[in-house]
mmCIF file of C-alpha atoms in Angstrom:
data_model
loop_
_atom_site.group_PDB
_atom_site.id
_atom_site.type_symbol
_atom_site.label_atom_id
_atom_site.label_comp_id
_atom_site.label_asym_id
_atom_site.label_seq_id
_atom_site.Cartn_x
_atom_site.Cartn_y
_atom_site.Cartn_z
ATOM 1 C CA MET V 3 -71.239 42.051 39.617
ATOM 2 C CA ARG V 4 -69.387 39.760 37.204
ATOM 3 C CA ASN V 5 -72.621 39.148 35.260
ATOM 4 C CA LEU V 6 -73.269 42.861 35.038
ATOM 5 C CA THR V 7 -69.800 43.474 33.635
ATOM 6 C CA LEU V 8 -70.203 40.728 31.037
ATOM 7 C CA PHE V 9 -73.602 42.098 30.075
ATOM 8 C CA ALA V 10 -72.175 45.584 29.593
ATOM 9 C CA LEU V 11 -69.301 44.264 27.462
ATOM 10 C CA GLY V 12 -71.728 42.209 25.332
ATOM 11 C CA THR V 13 -73.924 45.289 24.805
ATOM 12 C CA ILE V 14 -70.936 47.346 23.644
ATOM 13 C CA ALA V 15 -69.813 44.545 21.259
ATOM 14 C CA LEU V 16 -73.317 44.341 19.740
ATOM 15 C CA ALA V 17 -73.650 48.086 19.407
ATOM 16 C CA SER V 18 -70.359 48.219 17.438
ATOM 17 C CA CYS V 19 -71.911 45.840 14.840
ATOM 18 C CA ALA V 20 -75.140 47.781 14.424
ATOM 19 C CA PRO V 21 -75.580 50.263 11.567
ATOM 20 C CA MET V 22 -74.842 53.884 12.463
ATOM 21 C CA MET V 23 -77.547 56.352 11.549
ATOM 22 C CA ALA V 24 -76.439 59.702 10.185
ATOM 23 C CA PRO V 25 -78.736 62.687 10.150
ATOM 24 C CA ALA V 26 -81.297 62.978 7.441
ATOM 25 C CA TYR V 27 -80.602 65.658 4.856
ATOM 26 C CA THR V 28 -83.246 67.868 3.275
ATOM 27 C CA LEU V 29 -83.391 68.154 -0.522
ATOM 28 C CA ALA V 30 -83.917 71.570 -2.045
ATOM 29 C CA ARG V 31 -85.175 72.466 -5.518
ATOM 30 C CA GLN V 32 -82.392 73.316 -7.957
ATOM 31 C CA SER V 33 -82.712 76.355 -10.199
ATOM 32 C CA GLY V 34 -82.486 74.177 -13.362
ATOM 33 C CA ALA V 35 -85.476 72.044 -12.346
ATOM 34 C CA PRO V 36 -88.163 72.012 -15.055
ATOM 35 C CA ALA V 37 -91.153 74.344 -14.658
ATOM 36 C CA GLY V 38 -94.003 72.778 -12.734
ATOM 37 C CA VAL V 39 -91.699 70.558 -10.693
ATOM 38 C CA SER V 40 -91.445 71.423 -7.017
ATOM 39 C CA PRO V 41 -89.386 68.657 -5.390
ATOM 40 C CA VAL V 42 -89.234 68.369 -1.627
ATOM 41 C CA GLY V 43 -87.797 65.424 0.289
ATOM 42 C CA THR V 44 -85.179 63.879 2.464
ATOM 43 C CA VAL V 45 -82.086 61.708 2.124
ATOM 44 C CA ALA V 46 -81.473 59.283 5.001
ATOM 45 C CA VAL V 47 -78.097 57.616 5.335
ATOM 46 C CA SER V 48 -77.039 54.615 7.416
ATOM 47 C CA LYS V 49 -73.607 53.037 7.631
ATOM 48 C CA ASP V 50 -72.084 49.896 8.921
ATOM 49 C CA ALA V 51 -68.380 48.946 8.910
ATOM 50 C CA SER V 52 -68.063 48.985 5.115
ATOM 51 C CA THR V 53 -71.367 49.893 3.456
ATOM 52 C CA THR V 54 -73.481 53.068 3.246
ATOM 53 C CA THR V 55 -77.157 52.712 2.478
ATOM 54 C CA THR V 56 -79.010 55.768 1.182
ATOM 55 C CA THR V 57 -82.760 56.223 0.973
ATOM 56 C CA ALA V 58 -84.162 59.275 -0.775
ATOM 57 C CA ARG V 59 -87.842 60.129 -0.608
ATOM 58 C CA VAL V 60 -89.022 62.924 -2.902
ATOM 59 C CA THR V 61 -92.413 64.330 -3.767
ATOM 60 C CA GLY V 62 -93.419 67.107 -6.195
ATOM 61 C CA LEU V 63 -91.750 65.526 -9.216
ATOM 62 C CA ALA V 64 -93.322 64.822 -12.624
ATOM 63 C CA ALA V 65 -95.644 61.793 -12.574
ATOM 64 C CA ASN V 66 -94.592 58.476 -14.116
ATOM 65 C CA THR V 67 -91.128 59.783 -14.973
ATOM 66 C CA SER V 68 -87.686 58.159 -14.619
ATOM 67 C CA TYR V 69 -85.185 59.808 -12.233
ATOM 68 C CA VAL V 70 -81.591 59.091 -11.285
ATOM 69 C CA ALA V 71 -79.786 60.162 -8.117
ATOM 70 C CA HIS V 72 -76.203 59.862 -6.986
ATOM 71 C CA TYR V 73 -73.460 61.379 -4.873
ATOM 72 C CA HIS V 74 -71.058 63.936 -6.305
ATOM 73 C CA GLN V 75 -67.620 65.202 -5.395
ATOM 74 C CA MET V 76 -67.017 68.950 -4.961
ATOM 75 C CA GLY V 77 -66.601 70.887 -8.204
ATOM 76 C CA THR V 78 -65.010 74.242 -8.905
ATOM 77 C CA ALA V 79 -67.915 76.277 -10.262
ATOM 78 C CA SER V 80 -69.064 77.462 -6.779
ATOM 79 C CA THR V 81 -68.335 77.102 -3.102
ATOM 80 C CA ASP V 82 -71.923 75.838 -2.701
ATOM 81 C CA PRO V 83 -71.622 72.042 -3.158
ATOM 82 C CA CYS V 84 -74.970 71.832 -5.032
ATOM 83 C CA LYS V 85 -73.838 74.531 -7.519
ATOM 84 C CA SER V 86 -70.229 73.332 -7.838
ATOM 85 C CA GLY V 87 -70.722 71.044 -10.835
ATOM 86 C CA GLY V 88 -68.584 68.264 -9.384
ATOM 87 C CA PRO V 89 -68.228 64.812 -10.931
ATOM 88 C CA PHE V 90 -70.753 62.160 -9.962
ATOM 89 C CA ILE V 91 -69.741 58.973 -8.227
ATOM 90 C CA ALA V 92 -70.955 56.261 -10.594
ATOM 91 C CA SER V 93 -71.141 53.434 -8.062
ATOM 92 C CA SER V 94 -73.710 55.449 -6.027
ATOM 93 C CA ARG V 95 -76.255 55.690 -8.869
ATOM 94 C CA MET V 96 -79.916 54.884 -8.028
ATOM 95 C CA VAL V 97 -82.637 54.833 -10.688
ATOM 96 C CA GLY V 98 -86.382 54.795 -10.228
ATOM 97 C CA GLN V 99 -89.717 55.993 -11.550
ATOM 98 C CA THR V 100 -92.243 58.248 -9.862
ATOM 99 C CA ASP V 101 -95.753 57.074 -9.233
ATOM 100 C CA ALA V 102 -98.844 58.796 -10.592
ATOM 101 C CA SER V 103 -98.656 61.457 -7.889
ATOM 102 C CA GLY V 104 -94.998 62.323 -8.592
ATOM 103 C CA ALA V 105 -93.564 60.596 -5.498
ATOM 104 C CA LEU V 106 -90.260 58.719 -5.685
ATOM 105 C CA THR V 107 -88.340 56.494 -3.252
ATOM 106 C CA LEU V 108 -84.812 55.415 -4.122
ATOM 107 C CA THR V 109 -82.686 53.070 -1.998
ATOM 108 C CA GLY V 110 -79.162 51.946 -2.704
ATOM 109 C CA SER V 111 -76.058 50.662 -1.047
ATOM 110 C CA VAL V 112 -72.417 51.412 -1.883
ATOM 111 C CA ALA V 113 -69.051 50.778 -0.355
ATOM 112 C CA THR V 114 -68.462 53.631 2.170
ATOM 113 C CA ALA V 115 -64.982 54.182 0.735
ATOM 114 C CA ASP V 116 -66.536 54.925 -2.719
ATOM 115 C CA ILE V 117 -68.360 58.007 -1.340
ATOM 116 C CA ALA V 118 -65.808 59.201 1.201
ATOM 117 C CA SER V 119 -65.109 62.310 -0.934
ATOM 118 C CA ALA V 120 -68.798 63.105 -1.623
ATOM 119 C CA THR V 121 -69.993 66.637 -0.880
ATOM 120 C CA TYR V 122 -73.506 66.536 -2.296
ATOM 121 C CA TYR V 123 -76.304 64.257 -3.443
ATOM 122 C CA ASN V 124 -78.638 65.184 -6.212
ATOM 123 C CA VAL V 125 -81.642 63.941 -8.166
ATOM 124 C CA HIS V 126 -81.881 64.357 -11.959
ATOM 125 C CA THR V 127 -84.619 63.618 -14.454
ATOM 126 C CA SER V 128 -83.450 60.565 -16.427
ATOM 127 C CA SER V 129 -83.636 60.421 -20.222
ATOM 128 C CA ASP V 130 -84.035 56.635 -20.040
ATOM 129 C CA GLY V 131 -84.688 53.801 -17.647
ATOM 130 C CA VAL V 132 -81.001 53.159 -16.961
ATOM 131 C CA GLY V 133 -80.223 56.525 -15.389
ATOM 132 C CA THR V 134 -78.775 58.823 -18.027
ATOM 133 C CA PRO V 135 -79.209 62.369 -16.525
ATOM 134 C CA ALA V 136 -81.350 64.616 -18.707
ATOM 135 C CA ASP V 137 -80.666 67.785 -16.757
ATOM 136 C CA GLY V 138 -78.310 69.383 -14.226
ATOM 137 C CA GLY V 139 -80.495 68.266 -11.375
ATOM 138 C CA VAL V 140 -83.908 68.934 -9.921
ATOM 139 C CA ALA V 141 -83.149 68.536 -6.208
ATOM 140 C CA CYS V 142 -79.934 68.596 -4.144
ATOM 141 C CA THR V 143 -78.511 68.508 -0.676
ATOM 142 C CA ALA V 144 -75.002 68.985 0.702
ATOM 143 C CA VAL V 145 -73.797 65.881 2.556
ATOM 144 C CA THR V 146 -71.055 64.935 4.932
ATOM 145 C CA PRO V 147 -69.882 61.338 4.368
#
C-alpha cells in the first residue's frame, strides 16, 4: 500500500511539471484579407509554469509570401475581439513565409505573463521579412489566455 501511495504522489508531481494543453482555436478569414486569399487554420497553445508556446498552421494564403502573427489586447472599435483594433503584444510576434502552396506554420514561445491580457490572435501579410504588418489582418481567432 505504501508503494502505491508513493507512486500516486510521484505521478501527481510529474503531472504538475508537464505542459498544459489548451484547446486549439480556429482561425477565420478577416474582411480585410486580400482578394484570392482564403485562409483556414488552427492555433494550438500549450503552457508550462511560465511559458506559452503557440503553433499556428494556416493554408489558403498567398504563395511564397511573408506573414506575421501575434496576440492582441482588446480594442474599443467593437465587442468582437477580432474587430476591436486592439494593440498587438510585441513579444508574441512570429514571422514566417508560406511555401509554394500557400501553407504556413508559425511557432513561438513567450512568457505567459506577457499575453495574460490577450483577447485575440491574428495573422497579417508582412511587408518585409522582419514582420512589419502590411494589412489589418488576414485571419483571426478570439483567445482565452
